[in-house]
GROMACS .gro file of C-alpha atoms in nm:
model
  308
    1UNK     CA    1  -0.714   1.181   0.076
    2UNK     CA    2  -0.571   1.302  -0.254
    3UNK     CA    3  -0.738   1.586  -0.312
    4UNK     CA    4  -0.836   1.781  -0.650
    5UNK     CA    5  -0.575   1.517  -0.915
    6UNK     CA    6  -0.678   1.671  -1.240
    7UNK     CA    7  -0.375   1.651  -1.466
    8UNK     CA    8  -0.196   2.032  -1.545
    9UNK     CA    9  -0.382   2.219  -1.830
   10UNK     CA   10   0.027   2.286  -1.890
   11UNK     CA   11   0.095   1.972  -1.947
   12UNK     CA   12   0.318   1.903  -1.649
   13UNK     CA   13   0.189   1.582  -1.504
   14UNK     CA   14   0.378   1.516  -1.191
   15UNK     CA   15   0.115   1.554  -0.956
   16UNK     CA   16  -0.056   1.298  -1.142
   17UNK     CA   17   0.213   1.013  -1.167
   18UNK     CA   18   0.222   1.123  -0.789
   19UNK     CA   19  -0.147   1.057  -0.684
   20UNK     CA   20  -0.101   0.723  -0.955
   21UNK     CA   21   0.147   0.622  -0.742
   22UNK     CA   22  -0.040   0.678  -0.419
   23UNK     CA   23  -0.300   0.450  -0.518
   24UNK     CA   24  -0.077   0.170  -0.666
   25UNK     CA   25   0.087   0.228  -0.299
   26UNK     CA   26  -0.238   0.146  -0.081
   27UNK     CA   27  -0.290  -0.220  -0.047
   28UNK     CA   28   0.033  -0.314  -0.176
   29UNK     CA   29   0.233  -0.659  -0.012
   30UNK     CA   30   0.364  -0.465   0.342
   31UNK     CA   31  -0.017  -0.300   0.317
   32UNK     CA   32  -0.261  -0.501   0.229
   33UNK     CA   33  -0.506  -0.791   0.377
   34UNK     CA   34  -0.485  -0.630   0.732
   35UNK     CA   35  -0.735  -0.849   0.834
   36UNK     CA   36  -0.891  -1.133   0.643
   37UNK     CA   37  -1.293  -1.233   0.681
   38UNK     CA   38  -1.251  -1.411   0.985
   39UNK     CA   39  -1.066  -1.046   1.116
   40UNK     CA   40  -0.812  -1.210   1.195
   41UNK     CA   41  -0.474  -0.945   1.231
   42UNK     CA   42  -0.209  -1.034   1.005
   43UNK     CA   43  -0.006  -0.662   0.937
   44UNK     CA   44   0.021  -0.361   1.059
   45UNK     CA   45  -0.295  -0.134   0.950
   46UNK     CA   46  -0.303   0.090   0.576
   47UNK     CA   47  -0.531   0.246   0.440
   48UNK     CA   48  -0.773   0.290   0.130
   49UNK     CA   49  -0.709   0.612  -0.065
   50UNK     CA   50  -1.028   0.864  -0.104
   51UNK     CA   51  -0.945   1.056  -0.423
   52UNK     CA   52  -1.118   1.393  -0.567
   53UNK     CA   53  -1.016   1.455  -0.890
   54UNK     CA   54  -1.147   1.489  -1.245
   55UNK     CA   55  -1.008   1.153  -1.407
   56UNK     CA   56  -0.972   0.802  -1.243
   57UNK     CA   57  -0.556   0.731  -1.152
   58UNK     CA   58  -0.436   0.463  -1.370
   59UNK     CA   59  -0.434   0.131  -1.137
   60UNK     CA   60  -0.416  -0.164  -1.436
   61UNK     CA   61  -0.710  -0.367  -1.316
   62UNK     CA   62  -0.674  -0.357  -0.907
   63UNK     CA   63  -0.870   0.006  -0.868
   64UNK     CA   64  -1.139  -0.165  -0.690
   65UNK     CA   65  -0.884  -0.271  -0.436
   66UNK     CA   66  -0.742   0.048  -0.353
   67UNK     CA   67  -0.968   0.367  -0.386
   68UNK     CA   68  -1.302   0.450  -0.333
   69UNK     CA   69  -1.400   0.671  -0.616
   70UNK     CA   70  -1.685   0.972  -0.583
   71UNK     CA   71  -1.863   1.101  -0.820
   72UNK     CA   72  -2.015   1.460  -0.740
   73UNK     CA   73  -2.307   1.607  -0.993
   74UNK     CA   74  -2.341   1.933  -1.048
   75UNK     CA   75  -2.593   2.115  -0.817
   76UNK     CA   76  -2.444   1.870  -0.555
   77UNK     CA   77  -2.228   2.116  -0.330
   78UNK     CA   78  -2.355   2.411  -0.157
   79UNK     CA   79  -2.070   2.680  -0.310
   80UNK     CA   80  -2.186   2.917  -0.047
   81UNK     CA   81  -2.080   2.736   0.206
   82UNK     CA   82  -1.725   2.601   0.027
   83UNK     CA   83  -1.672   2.946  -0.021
   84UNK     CA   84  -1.703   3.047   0.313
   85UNK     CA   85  -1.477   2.725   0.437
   86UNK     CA   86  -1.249   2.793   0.187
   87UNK     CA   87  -1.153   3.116   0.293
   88UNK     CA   88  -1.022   3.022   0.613
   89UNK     CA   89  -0.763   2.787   0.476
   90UNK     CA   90  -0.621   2.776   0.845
   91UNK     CA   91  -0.935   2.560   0.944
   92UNK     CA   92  -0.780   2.218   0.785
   93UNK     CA   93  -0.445   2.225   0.920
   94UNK     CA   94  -0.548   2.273   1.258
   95UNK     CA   95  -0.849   2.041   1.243
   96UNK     CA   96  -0.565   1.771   1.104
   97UNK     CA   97  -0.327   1.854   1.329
   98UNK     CA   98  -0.622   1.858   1.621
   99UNK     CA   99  -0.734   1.443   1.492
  100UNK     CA  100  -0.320   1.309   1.456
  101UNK     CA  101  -0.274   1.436   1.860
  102UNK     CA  102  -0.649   1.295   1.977
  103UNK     CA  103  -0.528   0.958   1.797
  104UNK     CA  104  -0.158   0.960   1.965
  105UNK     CA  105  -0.304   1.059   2.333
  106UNK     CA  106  -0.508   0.761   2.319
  107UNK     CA  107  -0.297   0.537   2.087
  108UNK     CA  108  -0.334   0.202   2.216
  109UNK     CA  109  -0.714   0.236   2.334
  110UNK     CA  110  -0.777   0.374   1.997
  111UNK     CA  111  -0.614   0.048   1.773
  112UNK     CA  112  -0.866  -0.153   2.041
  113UNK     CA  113  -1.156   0.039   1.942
  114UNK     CA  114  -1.108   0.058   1.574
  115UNK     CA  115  -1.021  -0.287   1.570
  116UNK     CA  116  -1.342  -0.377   1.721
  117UNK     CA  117  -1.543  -0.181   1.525
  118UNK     CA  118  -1.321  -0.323   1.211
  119UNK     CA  119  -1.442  -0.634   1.276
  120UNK     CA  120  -1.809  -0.538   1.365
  121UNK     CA  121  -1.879  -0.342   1.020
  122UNK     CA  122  -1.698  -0.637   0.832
  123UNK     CA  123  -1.933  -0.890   0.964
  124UNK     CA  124  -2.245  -0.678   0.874
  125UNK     CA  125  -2.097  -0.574   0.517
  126UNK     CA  126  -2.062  -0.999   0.372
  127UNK     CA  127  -2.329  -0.952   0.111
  128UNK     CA  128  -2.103  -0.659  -0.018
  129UNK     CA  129  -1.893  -0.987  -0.114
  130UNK     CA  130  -2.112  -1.074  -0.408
  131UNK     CA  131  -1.995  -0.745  -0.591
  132UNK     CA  132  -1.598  -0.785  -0.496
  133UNK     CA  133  -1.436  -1.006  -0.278
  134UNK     CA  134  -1.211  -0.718  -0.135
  135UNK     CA  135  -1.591  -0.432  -0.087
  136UNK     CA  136  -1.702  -0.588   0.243
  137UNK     CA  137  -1.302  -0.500   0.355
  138UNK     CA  138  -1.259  -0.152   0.255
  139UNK     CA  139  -1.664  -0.086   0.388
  140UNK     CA  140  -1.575  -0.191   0.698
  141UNK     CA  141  -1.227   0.029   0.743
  142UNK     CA  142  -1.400   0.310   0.633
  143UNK     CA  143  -1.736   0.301   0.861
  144UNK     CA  144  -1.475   0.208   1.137
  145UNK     CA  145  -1.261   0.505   1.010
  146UNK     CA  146  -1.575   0.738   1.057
  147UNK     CA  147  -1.728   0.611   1.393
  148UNK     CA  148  -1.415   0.677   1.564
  149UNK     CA  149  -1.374   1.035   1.336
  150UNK     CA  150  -1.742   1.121   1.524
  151UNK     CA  151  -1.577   1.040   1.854
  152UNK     CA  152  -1.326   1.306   1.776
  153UNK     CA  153  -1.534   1.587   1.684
  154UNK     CA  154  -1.788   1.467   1.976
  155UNK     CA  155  -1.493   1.493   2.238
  156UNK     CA  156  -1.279   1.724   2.112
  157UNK     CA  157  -1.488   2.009   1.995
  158UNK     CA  158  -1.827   1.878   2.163
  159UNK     CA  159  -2.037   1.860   1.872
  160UNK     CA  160  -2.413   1.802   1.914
  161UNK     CA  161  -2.587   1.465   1.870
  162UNK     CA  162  -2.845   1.663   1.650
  163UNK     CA  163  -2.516   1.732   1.411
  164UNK     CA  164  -2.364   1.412   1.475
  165UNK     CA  165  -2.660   1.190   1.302
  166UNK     CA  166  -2.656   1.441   1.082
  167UNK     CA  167  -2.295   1.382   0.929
  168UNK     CA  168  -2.379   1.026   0.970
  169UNK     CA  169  -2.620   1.054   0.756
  170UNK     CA  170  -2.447   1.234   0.471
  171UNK     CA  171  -2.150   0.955   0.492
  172UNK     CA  172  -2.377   0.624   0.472
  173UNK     CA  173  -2.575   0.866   0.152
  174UNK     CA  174  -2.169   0.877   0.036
  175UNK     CA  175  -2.099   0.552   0.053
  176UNK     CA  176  -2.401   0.340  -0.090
  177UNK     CA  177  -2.334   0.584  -0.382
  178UNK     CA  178  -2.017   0.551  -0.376
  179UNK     CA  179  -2.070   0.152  -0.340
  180UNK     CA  180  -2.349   0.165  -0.678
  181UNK     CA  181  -2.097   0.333  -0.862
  182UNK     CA  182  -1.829   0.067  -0.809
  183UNK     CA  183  -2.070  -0.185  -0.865
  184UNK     CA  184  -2.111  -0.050  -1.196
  185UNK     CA  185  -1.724   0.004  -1.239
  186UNK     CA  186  -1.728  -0.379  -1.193
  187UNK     CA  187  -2.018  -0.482  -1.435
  188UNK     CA  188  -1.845  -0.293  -1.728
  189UNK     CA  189  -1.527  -0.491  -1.645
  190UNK     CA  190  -1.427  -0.694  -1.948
  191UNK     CA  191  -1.348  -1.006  -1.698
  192UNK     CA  192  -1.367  -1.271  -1.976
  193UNK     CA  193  -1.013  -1.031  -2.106
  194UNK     CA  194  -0.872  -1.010  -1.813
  195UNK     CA  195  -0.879  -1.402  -1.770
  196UNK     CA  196  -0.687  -1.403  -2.110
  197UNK     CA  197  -0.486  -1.161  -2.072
  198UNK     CA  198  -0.364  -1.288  -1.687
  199UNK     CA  199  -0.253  -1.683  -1.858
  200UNK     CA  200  -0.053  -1.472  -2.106
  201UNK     CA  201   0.126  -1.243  -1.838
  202UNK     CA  202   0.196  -1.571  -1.607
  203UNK     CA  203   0.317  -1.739  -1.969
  204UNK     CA  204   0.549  -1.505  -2.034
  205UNK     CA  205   0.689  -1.509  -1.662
  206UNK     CA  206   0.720  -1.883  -1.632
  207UNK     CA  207   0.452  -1.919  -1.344
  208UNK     CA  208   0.236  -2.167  -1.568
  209UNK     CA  209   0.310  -2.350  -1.899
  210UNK     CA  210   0.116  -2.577  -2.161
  211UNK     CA  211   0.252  -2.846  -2.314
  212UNK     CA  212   0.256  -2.901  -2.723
  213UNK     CA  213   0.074  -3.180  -2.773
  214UNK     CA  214   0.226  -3.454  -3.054
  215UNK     CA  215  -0.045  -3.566  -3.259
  216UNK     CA  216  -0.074  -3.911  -3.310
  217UNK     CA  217  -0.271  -4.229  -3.167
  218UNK     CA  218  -0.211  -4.127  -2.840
  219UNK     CA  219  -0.177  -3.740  -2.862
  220UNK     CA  220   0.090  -3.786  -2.638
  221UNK     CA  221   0.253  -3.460  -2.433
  222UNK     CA  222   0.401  -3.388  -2.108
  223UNK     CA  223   0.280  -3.172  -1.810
  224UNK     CA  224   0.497  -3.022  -1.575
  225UNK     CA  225   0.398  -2.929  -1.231
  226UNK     CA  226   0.297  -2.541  -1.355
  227UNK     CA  227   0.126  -2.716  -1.678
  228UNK     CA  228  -0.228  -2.591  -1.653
  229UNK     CA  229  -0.329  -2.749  -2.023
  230UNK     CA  230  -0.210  -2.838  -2.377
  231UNK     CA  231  -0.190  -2.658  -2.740
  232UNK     CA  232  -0.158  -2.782  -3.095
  233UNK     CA  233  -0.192  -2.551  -3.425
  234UNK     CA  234  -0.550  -2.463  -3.383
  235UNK     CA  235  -0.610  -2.507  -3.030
  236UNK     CA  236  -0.565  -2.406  -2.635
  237UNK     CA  237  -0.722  -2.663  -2.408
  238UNK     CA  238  -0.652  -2.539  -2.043
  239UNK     CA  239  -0.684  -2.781  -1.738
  240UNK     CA  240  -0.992  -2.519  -1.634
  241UNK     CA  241  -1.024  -2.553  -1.236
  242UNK     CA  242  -0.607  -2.553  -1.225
  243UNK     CA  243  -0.605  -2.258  -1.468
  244UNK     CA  244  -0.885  -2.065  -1.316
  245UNK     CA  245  -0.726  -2.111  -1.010
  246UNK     CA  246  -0.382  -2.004  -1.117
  247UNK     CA  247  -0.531  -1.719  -1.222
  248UNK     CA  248  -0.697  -1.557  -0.918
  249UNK     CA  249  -0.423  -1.647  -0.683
  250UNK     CA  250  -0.201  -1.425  -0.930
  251UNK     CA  251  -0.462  -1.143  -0.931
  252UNK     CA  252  -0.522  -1.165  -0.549
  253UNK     CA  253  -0.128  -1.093  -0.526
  254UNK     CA  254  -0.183  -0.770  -0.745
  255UNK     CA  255  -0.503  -0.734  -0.482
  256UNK     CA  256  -0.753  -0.803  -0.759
  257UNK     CA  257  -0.993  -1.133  -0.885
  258UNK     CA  258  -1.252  -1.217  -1.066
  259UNK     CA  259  -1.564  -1.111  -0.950
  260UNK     CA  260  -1.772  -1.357  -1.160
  261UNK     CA  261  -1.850  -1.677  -1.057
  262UNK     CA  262  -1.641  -2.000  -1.298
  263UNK     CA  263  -1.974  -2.028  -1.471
  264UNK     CA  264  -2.040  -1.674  -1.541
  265UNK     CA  265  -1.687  -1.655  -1.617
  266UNK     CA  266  -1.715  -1.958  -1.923
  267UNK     CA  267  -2.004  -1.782  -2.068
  268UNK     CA  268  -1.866  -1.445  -2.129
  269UNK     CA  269  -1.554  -1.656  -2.284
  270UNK     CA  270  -1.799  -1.814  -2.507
  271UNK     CA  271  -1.950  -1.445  -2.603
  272UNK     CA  272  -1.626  -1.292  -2.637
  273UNK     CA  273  -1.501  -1.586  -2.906
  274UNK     CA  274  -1.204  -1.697  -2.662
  275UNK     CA  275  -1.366  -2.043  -2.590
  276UNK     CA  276  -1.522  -2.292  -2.843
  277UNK     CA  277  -1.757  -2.487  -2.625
  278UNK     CA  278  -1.839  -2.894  -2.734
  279UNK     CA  279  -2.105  -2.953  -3.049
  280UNK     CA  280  -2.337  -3.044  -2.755
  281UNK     CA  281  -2.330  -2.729  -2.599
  282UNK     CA  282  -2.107  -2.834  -2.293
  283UNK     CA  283  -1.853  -2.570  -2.188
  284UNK     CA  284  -1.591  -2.870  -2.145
  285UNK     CA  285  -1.484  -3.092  -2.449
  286UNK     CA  286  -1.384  -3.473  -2.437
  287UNK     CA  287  -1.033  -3.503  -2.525
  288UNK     CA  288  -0.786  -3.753  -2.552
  289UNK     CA  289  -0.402  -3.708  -2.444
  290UNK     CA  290  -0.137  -4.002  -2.302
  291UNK     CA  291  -0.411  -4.211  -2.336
  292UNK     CA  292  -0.607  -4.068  -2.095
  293UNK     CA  293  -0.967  -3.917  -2.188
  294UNK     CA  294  -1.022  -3.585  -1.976
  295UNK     CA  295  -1.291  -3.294  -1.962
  296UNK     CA  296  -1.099  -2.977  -2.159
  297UNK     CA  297  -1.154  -2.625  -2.201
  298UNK     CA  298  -1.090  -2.526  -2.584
  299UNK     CA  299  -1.007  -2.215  -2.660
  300UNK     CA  300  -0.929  -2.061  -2.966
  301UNK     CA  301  -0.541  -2.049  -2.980
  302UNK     CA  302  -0.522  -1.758  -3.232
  303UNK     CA  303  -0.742  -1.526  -3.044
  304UNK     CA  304  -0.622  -1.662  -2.658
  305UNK     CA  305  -0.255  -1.554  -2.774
  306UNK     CA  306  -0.370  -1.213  -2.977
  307UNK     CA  307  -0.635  -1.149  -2.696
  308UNK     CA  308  -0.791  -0.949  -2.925
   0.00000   0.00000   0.00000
């Protein structure tokens, strides 16, 4: 939980490169993809970062992945009752301190239980999977999180059923907002960019190339086993399932993807200006290269390479 991240009103920012680097942290390569859909156990358990604060950390394009953001309106919190809290600041260390020796006492029955409940949630939360790839994950960690958080305050400081439902009621109010509002994040994600701008990046680093392509007769050029397409003075024309592909394994390494399906993904590329679709209105266009006549997405080399 990084707690109250607003950047210094005297302009010393540490505390927010901190809670930047906190987030870039969570779901990172030793971190990430505990468990994949079929919850199967492939690391040792993280964790998704909760942060209060009034800005959004700077995470490039992988937010989604790594924090569940919460938006609070005004009117929203009782300040009677955070007063009263607040002023007995001993309350949170002990209550902390209380959770971290339940969890040790019962370590290995614990990792059993939250496992189980891990993979419980997940398989309720697939439709979450139309949004992000990576929701019905972090859903699922965090309703396992909280079941086995009840069980704490249940057995350690024998808190009613009346108040249990209660809090459980407040966190699944929490999370479908909190769910809406990435949802949203997601919808005003320029994806049809991020495409663009992802070829570029794995250009410049050598993990895919395109080939120049030698007008003549034959248009001939040659395609190495990273090609994923061809270029000549006016044009891009990517290989698209090989590209497209190239392209989300990348981003699932930074723990990101596209969200859109290919097709939704060609149209915004139309919208945007990136991709010049055939005179028939076919995403693809016919062209010929080593003699060879093959289905081509043409892009607009100018504006692929600008990305603006």
């Amino acid at each position: 939980m990084l707690d109250d991240g607003a950047p210094s009103k005297y302009g010393n920012d540490e505390v927010v490169k901190k809670c930047e680097s906190i987030t870039r942290a969570v779901g990172d390569d030793t971190g990430r993809n505990v468990m994949q859909g079929d919850s199967v156990k492939n690391s040792k358990p993280c964790c998704l970062s909760a942060i209060t604060a009034e800005f959004q950390p700077l995470t490039d394009s992988s937010d989604i992945a790594r924090a569940f953001l919460y938006k609070l309106e005004a009117g929203e919190i009782d300040k009677k009752h955070l007063s009263k809290i607040q002023k007995q600041k001993h309350c949170l260390v002990r209550f902390v301190t209380d959770y971290l020796g339940w969890i040790c006492s019962e370590k290995w029955s614990y990792m059993k239980s939250l496992e189980r409940k891990f993979k419980n949630f997940r398989k309720q939360n697939v439709e979450l999977g139309k949004i992000h790839n990576r929701i019905p994950e972090n859903v699922a960690w965090m309703q396992a999180g909280f079941e086995m958080f009840l069980e704490f305050i249940c057995d350690k400081y024998k808190v009613s059923l009346k108040r249990l439902k209660k809090y459980k009621k407040i966190f699944n109010s929490a999370t479908e907002k909190s769910i809406k509002l990435q949802k949203e994040e997601l919808h005003s994600k320029d994806e049809a960019k991020l495409f663009v701008d992802t070829i570029n990046v794995m250009r410049a680093s050598n993990k895919v190339s395109l080939s120049e392509i030698q007008e003549g007769k034959k248009n001939i050029a040659s395609c190495s086993n990273n090609c994923i397409g061809y270029y000549d003075g006016i044009y891009i024309y990517l290989i698209w399932e090989e590209a497209y592909a190239k392209a989300n394994e990348f981003l699932r390494k930074a723990d990101d993807g596209f969200s859109l399906p290919k097709r939704e993904l060609e149209t915004k590329l139309i919208k945007k200006g990136y991709l010049i679709p055939a005179k028939d209105g076919r995403h693809k266009v016919k062209k010929t290269i080593n003699g060879s006549r093959s289905g081509l997405m043409r892009f607009d080399r100018k504006k692929f390479e600008n990305n603006k």
